[in-house]
Structures are given as structure tokens and as C-alpha cells.
PDB file of C-alpha atoms and ligand atoms in Angstrom:
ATOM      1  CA  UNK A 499       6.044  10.019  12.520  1.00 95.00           C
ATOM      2  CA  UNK A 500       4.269   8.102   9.464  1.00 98.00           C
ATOM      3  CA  UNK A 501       5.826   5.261   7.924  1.00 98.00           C
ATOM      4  CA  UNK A 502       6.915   5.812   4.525  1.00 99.00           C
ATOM      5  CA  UNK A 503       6.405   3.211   2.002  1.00 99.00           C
ATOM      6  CA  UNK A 504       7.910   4.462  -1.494  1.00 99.00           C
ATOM      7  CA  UNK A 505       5.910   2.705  -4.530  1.00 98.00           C
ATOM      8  CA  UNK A 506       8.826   0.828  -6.919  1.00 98.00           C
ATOM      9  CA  UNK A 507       6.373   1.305  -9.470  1.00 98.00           C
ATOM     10  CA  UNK A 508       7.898   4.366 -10.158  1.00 98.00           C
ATOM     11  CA  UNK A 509      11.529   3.083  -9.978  1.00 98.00           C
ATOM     12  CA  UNK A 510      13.622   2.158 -12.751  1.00 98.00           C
ATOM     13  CA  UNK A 511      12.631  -1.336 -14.054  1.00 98.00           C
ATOM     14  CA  UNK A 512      15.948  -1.395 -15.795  1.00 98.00           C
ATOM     15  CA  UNK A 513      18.341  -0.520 -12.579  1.00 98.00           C
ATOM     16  CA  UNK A 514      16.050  -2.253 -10.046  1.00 98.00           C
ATOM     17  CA  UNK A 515      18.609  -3.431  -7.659  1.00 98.00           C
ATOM     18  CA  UNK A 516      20.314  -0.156  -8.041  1.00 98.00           C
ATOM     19  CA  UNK A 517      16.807   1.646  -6.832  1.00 98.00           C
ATOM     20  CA  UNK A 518      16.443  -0.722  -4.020  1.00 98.00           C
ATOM     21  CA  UNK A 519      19.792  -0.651  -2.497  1.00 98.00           C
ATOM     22  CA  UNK A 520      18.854   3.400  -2.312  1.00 98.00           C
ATOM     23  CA  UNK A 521      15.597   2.637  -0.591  1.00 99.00           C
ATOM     24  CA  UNK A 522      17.672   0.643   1.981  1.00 99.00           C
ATOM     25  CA  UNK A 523      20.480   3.405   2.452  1.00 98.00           C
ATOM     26  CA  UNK A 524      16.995   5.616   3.197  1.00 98.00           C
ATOM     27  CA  UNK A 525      14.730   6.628   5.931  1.00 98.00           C
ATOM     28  CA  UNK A 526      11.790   4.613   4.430  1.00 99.00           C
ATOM     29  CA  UNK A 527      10.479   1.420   6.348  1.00 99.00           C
ATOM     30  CA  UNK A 528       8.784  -0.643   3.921  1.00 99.00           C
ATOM     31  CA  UNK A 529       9.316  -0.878   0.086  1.00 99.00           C
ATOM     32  CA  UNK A 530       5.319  -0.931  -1.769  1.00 99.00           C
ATOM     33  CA  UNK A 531       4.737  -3.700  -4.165  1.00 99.00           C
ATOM     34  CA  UNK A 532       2.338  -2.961  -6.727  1.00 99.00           C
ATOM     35  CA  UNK A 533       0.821  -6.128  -8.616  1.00 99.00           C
ATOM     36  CA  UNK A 534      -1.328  -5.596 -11.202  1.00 99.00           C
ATOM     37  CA  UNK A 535      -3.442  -7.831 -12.911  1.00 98.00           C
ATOM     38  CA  UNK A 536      -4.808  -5.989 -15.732  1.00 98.00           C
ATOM     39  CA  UNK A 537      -7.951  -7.442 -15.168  1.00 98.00           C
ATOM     40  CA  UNK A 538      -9.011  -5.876 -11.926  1.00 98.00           C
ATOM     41  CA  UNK A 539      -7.396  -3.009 -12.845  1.00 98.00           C
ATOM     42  CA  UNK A 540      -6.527  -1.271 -16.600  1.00 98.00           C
ATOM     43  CA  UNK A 541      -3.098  -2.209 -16.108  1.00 98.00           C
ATOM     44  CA  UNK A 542      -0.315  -4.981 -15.745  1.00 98.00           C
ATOM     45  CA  UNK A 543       2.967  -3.903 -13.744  1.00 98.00           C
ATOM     46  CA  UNK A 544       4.607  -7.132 -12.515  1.00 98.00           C
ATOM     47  CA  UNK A 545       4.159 -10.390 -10.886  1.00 98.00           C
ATOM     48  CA  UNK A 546       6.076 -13.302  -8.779  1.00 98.00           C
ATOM     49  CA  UNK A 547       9.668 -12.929 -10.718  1.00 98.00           C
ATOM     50  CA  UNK A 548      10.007  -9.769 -10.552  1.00 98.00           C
ATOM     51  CA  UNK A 549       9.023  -9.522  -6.529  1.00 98.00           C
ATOM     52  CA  UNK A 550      11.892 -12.431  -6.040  1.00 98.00           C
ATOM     53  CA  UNK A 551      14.234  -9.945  -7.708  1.00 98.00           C
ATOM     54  CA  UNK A 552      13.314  -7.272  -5.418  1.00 98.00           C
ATOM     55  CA  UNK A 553      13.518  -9.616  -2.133  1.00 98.00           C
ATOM     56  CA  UNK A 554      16.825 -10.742  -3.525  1.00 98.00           C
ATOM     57  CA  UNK A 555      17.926  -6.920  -2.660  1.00 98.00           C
ATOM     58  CA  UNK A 556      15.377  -5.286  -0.229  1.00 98.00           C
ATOM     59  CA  UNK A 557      16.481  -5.292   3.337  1.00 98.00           C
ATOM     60  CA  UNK A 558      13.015  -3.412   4.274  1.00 98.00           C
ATOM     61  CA  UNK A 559       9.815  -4.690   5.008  1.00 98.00           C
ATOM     62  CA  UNK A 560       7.960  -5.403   1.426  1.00 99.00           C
ATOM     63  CA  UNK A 561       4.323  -4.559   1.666  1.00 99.00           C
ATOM     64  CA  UNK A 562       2.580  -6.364  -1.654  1.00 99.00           C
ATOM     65  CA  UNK A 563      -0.708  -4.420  -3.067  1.00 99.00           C
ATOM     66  CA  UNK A 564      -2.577  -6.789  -4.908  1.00 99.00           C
ATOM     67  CA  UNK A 565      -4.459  -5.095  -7.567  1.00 99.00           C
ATOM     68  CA  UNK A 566      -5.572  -8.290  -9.037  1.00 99.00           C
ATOM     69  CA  UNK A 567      -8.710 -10.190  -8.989  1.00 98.00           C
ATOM     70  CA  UNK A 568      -8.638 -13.750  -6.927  1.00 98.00           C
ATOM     71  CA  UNK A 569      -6.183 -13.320  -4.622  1.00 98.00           C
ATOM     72  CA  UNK A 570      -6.422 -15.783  -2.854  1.00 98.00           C
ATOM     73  CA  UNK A 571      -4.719 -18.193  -5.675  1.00 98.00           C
ATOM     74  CA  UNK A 572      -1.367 -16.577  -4.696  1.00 98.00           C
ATOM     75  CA  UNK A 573      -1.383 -15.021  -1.219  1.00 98.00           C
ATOM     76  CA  UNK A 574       0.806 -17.920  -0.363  1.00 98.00           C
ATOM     77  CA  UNK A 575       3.078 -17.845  -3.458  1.00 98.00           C
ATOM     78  CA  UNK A 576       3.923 -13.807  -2.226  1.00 98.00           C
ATOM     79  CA  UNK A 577       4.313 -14.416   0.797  1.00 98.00           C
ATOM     80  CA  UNK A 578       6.978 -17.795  -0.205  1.00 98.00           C
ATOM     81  CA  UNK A 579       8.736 -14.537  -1.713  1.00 98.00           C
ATOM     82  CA  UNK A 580       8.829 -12.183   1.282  1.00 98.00           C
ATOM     83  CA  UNK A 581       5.849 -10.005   1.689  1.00 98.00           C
ATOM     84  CA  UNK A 582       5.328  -9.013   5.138  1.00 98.00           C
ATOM     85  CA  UNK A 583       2.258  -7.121   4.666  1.00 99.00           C
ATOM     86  CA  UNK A 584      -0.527  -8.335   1.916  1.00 99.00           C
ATOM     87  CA  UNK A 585      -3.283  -5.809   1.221  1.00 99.00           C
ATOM     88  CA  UNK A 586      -6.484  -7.045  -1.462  1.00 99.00           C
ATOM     89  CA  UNK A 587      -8.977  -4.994  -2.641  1.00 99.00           C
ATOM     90  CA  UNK A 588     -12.992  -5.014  -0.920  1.00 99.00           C
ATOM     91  CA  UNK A 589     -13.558  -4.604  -4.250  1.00 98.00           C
ATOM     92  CA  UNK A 590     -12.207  -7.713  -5.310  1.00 98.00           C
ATOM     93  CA  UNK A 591     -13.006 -10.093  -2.564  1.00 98.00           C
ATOM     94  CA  UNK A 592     -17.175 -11.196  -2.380  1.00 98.00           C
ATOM     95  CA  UNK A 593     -15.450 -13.431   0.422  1.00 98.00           C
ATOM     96  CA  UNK A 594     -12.837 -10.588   2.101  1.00 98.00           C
ATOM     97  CA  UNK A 595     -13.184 -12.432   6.125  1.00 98.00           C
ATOM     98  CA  UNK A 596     -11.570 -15.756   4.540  1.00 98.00           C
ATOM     99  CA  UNK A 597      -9.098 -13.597   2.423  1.00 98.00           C
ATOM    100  CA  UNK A 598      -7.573 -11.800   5.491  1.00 98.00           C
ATOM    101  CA  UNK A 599      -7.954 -15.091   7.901  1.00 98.00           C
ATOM    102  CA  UNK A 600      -5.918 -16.794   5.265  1.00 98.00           C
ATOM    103  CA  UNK A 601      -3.436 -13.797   4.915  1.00 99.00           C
ATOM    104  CA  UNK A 602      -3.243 -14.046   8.981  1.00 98.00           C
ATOM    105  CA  UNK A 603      -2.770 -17.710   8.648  1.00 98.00           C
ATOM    106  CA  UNK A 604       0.603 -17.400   6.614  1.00 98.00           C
ATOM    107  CA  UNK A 605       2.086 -14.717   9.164  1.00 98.00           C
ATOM    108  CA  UNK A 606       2.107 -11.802   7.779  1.00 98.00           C
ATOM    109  CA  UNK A 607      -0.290  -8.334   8.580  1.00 98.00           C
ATOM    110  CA  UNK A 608      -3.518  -8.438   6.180  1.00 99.00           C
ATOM    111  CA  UNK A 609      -4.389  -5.267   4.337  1.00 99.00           C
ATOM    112  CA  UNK A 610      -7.905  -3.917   2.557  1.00 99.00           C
ATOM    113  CA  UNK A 611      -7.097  -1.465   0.179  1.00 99.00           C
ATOM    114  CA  UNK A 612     -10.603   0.651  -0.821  1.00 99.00           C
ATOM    115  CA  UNK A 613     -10.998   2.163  -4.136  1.00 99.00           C
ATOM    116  CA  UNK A 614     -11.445   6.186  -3.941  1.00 98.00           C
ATOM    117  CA  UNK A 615     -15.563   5.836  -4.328  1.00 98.00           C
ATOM    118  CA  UNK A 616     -15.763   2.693  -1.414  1.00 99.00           C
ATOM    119  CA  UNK A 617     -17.203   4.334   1.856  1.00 98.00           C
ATOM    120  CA  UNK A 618     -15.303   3.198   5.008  1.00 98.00           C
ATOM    121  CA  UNK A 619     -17.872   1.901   7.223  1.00 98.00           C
ATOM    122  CA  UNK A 620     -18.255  -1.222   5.065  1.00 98.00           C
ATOM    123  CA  UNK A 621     -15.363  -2.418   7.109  1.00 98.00           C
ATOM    124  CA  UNK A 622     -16.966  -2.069   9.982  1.00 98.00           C
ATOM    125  CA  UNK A 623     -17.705  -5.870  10.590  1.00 97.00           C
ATOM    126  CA  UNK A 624     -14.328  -6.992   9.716  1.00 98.00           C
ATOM    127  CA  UNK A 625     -12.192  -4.548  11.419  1.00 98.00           C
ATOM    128  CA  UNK A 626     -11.028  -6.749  14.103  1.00 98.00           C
ATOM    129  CA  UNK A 627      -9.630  -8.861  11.134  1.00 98.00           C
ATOM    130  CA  UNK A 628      -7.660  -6.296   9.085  1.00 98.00           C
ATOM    131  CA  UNK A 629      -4.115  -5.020   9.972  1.00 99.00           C
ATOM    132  CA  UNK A 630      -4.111  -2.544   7.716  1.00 99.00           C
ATOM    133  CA  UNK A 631      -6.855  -0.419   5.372  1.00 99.00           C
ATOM    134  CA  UNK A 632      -5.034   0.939   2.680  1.00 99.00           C
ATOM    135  CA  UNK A 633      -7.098   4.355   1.330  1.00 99.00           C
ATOM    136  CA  UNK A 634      -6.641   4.789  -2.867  1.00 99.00           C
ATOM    137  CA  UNK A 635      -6.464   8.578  -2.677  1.00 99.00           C
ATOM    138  CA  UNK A 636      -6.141   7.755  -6.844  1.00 99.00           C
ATOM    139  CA  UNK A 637      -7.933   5.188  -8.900  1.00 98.00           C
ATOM    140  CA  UNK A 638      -5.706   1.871  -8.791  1.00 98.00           C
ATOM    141  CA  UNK A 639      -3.472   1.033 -11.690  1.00 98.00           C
ATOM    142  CA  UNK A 640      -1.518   4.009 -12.229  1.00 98.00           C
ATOM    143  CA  UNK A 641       1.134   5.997 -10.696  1.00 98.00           C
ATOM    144  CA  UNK A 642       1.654   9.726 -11.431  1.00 98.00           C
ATOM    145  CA  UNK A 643      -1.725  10.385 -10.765  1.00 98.00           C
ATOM    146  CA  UNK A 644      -3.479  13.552  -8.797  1.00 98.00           C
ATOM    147  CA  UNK A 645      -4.140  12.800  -5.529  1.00 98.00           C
ATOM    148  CA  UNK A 646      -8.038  13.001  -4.426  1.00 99.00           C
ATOM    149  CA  UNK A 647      -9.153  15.219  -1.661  1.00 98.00           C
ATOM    150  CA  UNK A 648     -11.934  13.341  -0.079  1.00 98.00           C
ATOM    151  CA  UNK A 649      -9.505  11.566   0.963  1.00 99.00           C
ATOM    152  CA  UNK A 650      -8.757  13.525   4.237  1.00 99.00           C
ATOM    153  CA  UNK A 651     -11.946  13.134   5.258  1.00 98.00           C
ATOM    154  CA  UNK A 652     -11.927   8.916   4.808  1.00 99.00           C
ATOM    155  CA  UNK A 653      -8.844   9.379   6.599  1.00 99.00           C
ATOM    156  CA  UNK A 654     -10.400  10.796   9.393  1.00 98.00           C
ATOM    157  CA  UNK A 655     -13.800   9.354   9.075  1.00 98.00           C
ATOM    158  CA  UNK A 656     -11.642   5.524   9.278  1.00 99.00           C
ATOM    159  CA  UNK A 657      -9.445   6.666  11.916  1.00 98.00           C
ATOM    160  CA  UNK A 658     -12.907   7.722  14.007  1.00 98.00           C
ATOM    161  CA  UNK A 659     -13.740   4.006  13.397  1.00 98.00           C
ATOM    162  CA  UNK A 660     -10.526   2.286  14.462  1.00 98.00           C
ATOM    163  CA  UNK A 661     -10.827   4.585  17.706  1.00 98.00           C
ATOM    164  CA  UNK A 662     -14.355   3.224  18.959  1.00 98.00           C
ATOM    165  CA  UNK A 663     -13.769  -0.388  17.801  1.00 98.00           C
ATOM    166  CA  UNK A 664     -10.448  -0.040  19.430  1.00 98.00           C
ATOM    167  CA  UNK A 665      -8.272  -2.262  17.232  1.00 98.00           C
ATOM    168  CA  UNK A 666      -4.512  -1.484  16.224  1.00 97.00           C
ATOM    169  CA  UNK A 667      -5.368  -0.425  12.528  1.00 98.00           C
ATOM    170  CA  UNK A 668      -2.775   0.488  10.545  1.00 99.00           C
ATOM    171  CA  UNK A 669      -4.015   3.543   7.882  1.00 99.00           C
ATOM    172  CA  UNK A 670      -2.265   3.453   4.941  1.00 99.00           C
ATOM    173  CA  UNK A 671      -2.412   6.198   1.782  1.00 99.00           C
ATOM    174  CA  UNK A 672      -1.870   5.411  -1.859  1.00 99.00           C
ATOM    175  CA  UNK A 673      -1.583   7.106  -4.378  1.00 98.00           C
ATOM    176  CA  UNK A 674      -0.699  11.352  -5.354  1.00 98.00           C
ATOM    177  CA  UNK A 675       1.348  11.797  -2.016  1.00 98.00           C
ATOM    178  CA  UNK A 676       3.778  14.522  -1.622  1.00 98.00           C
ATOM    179  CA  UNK A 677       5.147  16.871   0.959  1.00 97.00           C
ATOM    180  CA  UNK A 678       1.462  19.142   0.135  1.00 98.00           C
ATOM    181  CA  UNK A 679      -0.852  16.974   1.786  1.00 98.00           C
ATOM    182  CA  UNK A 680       1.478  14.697   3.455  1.00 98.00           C
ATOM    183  CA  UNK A 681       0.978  16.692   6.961  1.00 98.00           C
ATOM    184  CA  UNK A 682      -2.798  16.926   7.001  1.00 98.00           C
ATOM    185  CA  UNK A 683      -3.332  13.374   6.016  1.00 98.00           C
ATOM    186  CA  UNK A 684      -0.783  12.286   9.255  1.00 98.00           C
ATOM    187  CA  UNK A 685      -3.356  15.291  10.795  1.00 98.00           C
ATOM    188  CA  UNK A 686      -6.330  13.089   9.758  1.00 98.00           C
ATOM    189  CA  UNK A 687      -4.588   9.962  10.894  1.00 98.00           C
ATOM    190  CA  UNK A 688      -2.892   8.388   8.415  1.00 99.00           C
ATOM    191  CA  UNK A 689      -0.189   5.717   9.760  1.00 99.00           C
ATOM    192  CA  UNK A 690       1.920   5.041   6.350  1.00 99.00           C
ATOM    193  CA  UNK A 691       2.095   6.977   3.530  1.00 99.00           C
ATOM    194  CA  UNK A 692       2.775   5.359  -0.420  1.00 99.00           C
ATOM    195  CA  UNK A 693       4.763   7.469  -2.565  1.00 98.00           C
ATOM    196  CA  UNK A 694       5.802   6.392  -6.093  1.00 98.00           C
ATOM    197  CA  UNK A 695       6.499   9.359  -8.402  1.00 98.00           C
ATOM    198  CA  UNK A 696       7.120  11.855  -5.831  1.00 98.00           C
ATOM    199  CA  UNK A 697      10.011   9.659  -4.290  1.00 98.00           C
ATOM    200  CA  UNK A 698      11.276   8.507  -7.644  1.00 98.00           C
ATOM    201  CA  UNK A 699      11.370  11.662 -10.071  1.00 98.00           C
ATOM    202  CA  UNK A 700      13.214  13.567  -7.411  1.00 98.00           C
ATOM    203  CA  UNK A 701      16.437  14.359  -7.750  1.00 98.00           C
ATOM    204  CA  UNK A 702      17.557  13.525  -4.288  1.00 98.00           C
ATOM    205  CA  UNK A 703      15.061  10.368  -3.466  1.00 98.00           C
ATOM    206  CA  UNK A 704      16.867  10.140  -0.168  1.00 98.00           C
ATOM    207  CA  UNK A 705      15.827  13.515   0.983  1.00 98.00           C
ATOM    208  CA  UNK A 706      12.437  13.213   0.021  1.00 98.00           C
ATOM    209  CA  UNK A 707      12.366  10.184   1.871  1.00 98.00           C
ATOM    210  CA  UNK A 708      13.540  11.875   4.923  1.00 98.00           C
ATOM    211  CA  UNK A 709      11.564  14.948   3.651  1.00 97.00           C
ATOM    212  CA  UNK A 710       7.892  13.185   3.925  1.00 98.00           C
ATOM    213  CA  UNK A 711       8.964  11.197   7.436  1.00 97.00           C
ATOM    214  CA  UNK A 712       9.501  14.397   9.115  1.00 96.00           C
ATOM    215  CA  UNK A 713       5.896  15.784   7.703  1.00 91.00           C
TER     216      UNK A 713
HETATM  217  C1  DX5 B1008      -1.596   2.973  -7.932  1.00 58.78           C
HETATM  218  C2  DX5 B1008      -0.622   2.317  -7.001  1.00 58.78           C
HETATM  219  C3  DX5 B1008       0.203   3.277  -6.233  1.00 58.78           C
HETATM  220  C4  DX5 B1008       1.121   4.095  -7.079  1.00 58.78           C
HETATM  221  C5  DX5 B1008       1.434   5.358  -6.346  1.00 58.78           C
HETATM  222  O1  DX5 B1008      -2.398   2.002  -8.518  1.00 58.78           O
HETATM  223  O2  DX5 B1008      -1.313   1.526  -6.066  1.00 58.78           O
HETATM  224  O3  DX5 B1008       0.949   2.604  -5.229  1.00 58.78           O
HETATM  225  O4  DX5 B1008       2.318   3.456  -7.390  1.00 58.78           O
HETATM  226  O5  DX5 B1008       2.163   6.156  -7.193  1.00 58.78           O
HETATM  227  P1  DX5 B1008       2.181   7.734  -7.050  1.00 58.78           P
HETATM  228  O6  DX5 B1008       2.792   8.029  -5.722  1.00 58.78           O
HETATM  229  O7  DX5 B1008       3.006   8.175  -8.209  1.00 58.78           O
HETATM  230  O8  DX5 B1008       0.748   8.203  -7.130  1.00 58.78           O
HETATM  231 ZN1   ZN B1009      -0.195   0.727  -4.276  1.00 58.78          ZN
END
């Protein structure tokens, strides 16, 4: 069974605790964090305040994606506020082996996350040092978006690569999940699946919850 991680960027900023307290009544096992810098990505979402509001509330594990450029200025000031699992972005790290040793140093499960056009084996070297790859099956910085097929086969093609190096890699998949290609990408070897929109515009976000964990 995956782990589902539903994407508060698709909550309601205006009834956050009220969204929350639904996502720990649910079946999901982490609550996704999405940080945006508006730099490294076209976007800003929210930063450090807002994540103390959520920890205030969540009773779930929070997993923090930073979509941000340097983050190793505030790896430490995230994790002060909860995050259990921090994921940066290869694309945003020329010095990625110190980013997740430092992650690792605070505690807490170090993430990659890999834009949809970064190939896989460039982890190769640091898989031993990663928790968690997190697989952009949409370009970072919005939610709503349509998910990216290639997608199954970077599942697969990672999952391959976890297998021979023989580490405890956690594969995660953000971005355009629903119940469509939430099987095959558990198929391919996905471990935890995002879900912002498809969680969050249903009517019954419990269900769906349940809906995608028994995929
Ligand atoms: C995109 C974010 C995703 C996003 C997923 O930049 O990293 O976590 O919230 O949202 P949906 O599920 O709507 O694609
Ligand atoms: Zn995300």
C-alpha cells in the first residue's frame, strides 16, 4: 500500500486548520509542504509562518518540498518547525552530498526531488545518502497540473536503481496524481504518492484519501 501524502497547496488557505484536522481524521500518512520561492520556481506559495500554523494542527508526519533555491539557509529553521522529511531539488543544489548530510544531521529523512526532464541515474553516486527521491511527474510550482507520462518509466527505471544499489529508497510522486495512474505508478514502484487538487476539489477528501491508499 503507497503512502499518501495530500499537497495543502490545494487546501483552503483561509480554513487551514479546518483542512488539516480532515487530513488527520483521514487515511493519509504525511501532510506535503510545498515552499516556494519564486525564484527557483515561477511561483511563491508560503514560507516558515505559515508551516508553524500547520504544525500547530497536523498530527501527521509533515514532509516539506523545498522549491526554493539555497536551501541550505533554512533546512534547520523547517525542521525547528516540524518537518520530518526535507526534500531539495538536484536542480538547485551544485553541492546536493552536503545538502542531504546536513538534512541527516538534524534528524529527519533527506529527499531529492528531480524536475520532469532530470534523468535518474544522476543519483547514482549519492543514493546511499538520500531517503527519499521525489519524481515531478509536473513542472514544480503549480498544482492542478497534467500529470506527465514518462514518468512511469523514471519510476521504474529509479526503482531498478534502488534494487541493485540496495538502499531503502523511498519513491515519491508529485504532481497530476489521481486514482488513473495511481495503480501503475505503485506497479512501477512508487512508495508515496502527492496529491493536491485531486484530494482537495473532491467532494469527499476523506474517501479519496482512502480511495488512492487502496490503489
Ligand atoms: C507542484 C507541487 C505539488 C503540487 C501537486 O509544484 O510540488 O506538490 O501541489 O498538486 P496536484 O496534485 O494538484 O498536481
Ligand atoms: Zn510538492
Amino acid at each position: 500500500m503507497p503512502l499518501i501524502a495530500p499537497s495543502v497547496l490545494a487546501a483552503d488557505f483561509a480554513n487551514l486548520q479546518r483542512d488539516i484536522e480532515m487530513l488527520n481524521d483521514s487515511q493519509a500518512d504525511w501532510i506535503h509542504i510545498d515552499v516556494m520561492d519564486g525564484i527557483f520556481v515561477p511561483n511563491i506559495s508560503f514560507g516558515l509562518p505559515v508551516v508553524g500554523a500547520i504544525q500547530r494542527h497536523a498530527k501527521k508526519t509533515m514532509d516539506v518540498h523545498l522549491m526554493i533555491e539555497k536551501p541550505e539557509n533554512y533546512v534547520e529553521a523547517f525542521h525547528a518547525l516540524g518537518a520530518e522529511v526535507i526534500s531539495v531539488h538536484y536542480e538547485a543544489c551544485p553541492h546536493l552530498h552536503r545538502n542531504l548530510q546536513q538534512i541527516r544531521a538534524l534528524g529527519c529523512k533527506a529527499g531529492v526531488a528531480l524536475n520532469p526532464h532530470t534523468d535518474v541515474r544522476l543519483l547514482e553516486d549519492v543514493l546511499h545518502d538520500i531517503d527519499m527521491v521525489c519524481l515531478m511527474s509536473v513542472n514544480p510550482g503549480f498544482g492542478g497540473q497534467k500529470f506527465i507520462e514518462n514518468t512511469y518509466k523514471k519510476t521504474q527505471q529509479l526503482k531498478n536503481m534502488i534494487e541493485t544499489a540496495g538502499t531503502q529508497t523511498l519513491i515519491e510522486i508529485d504532481g497530476g496524481v489521481n486514482a488513473g495512474n495511481a495503480g501503475q505508478l505503485c506497479a512501477a514502484g512508487a512508495d508515496v504518492l502527492v496529491a493536491g487538487s485531486f484530494v482537495f476539489n473532491s467532494d469527499r477528501p476523506k474517501d479519496t484519501i482512502r480511495d488512492l491508499k487502496s490503489v
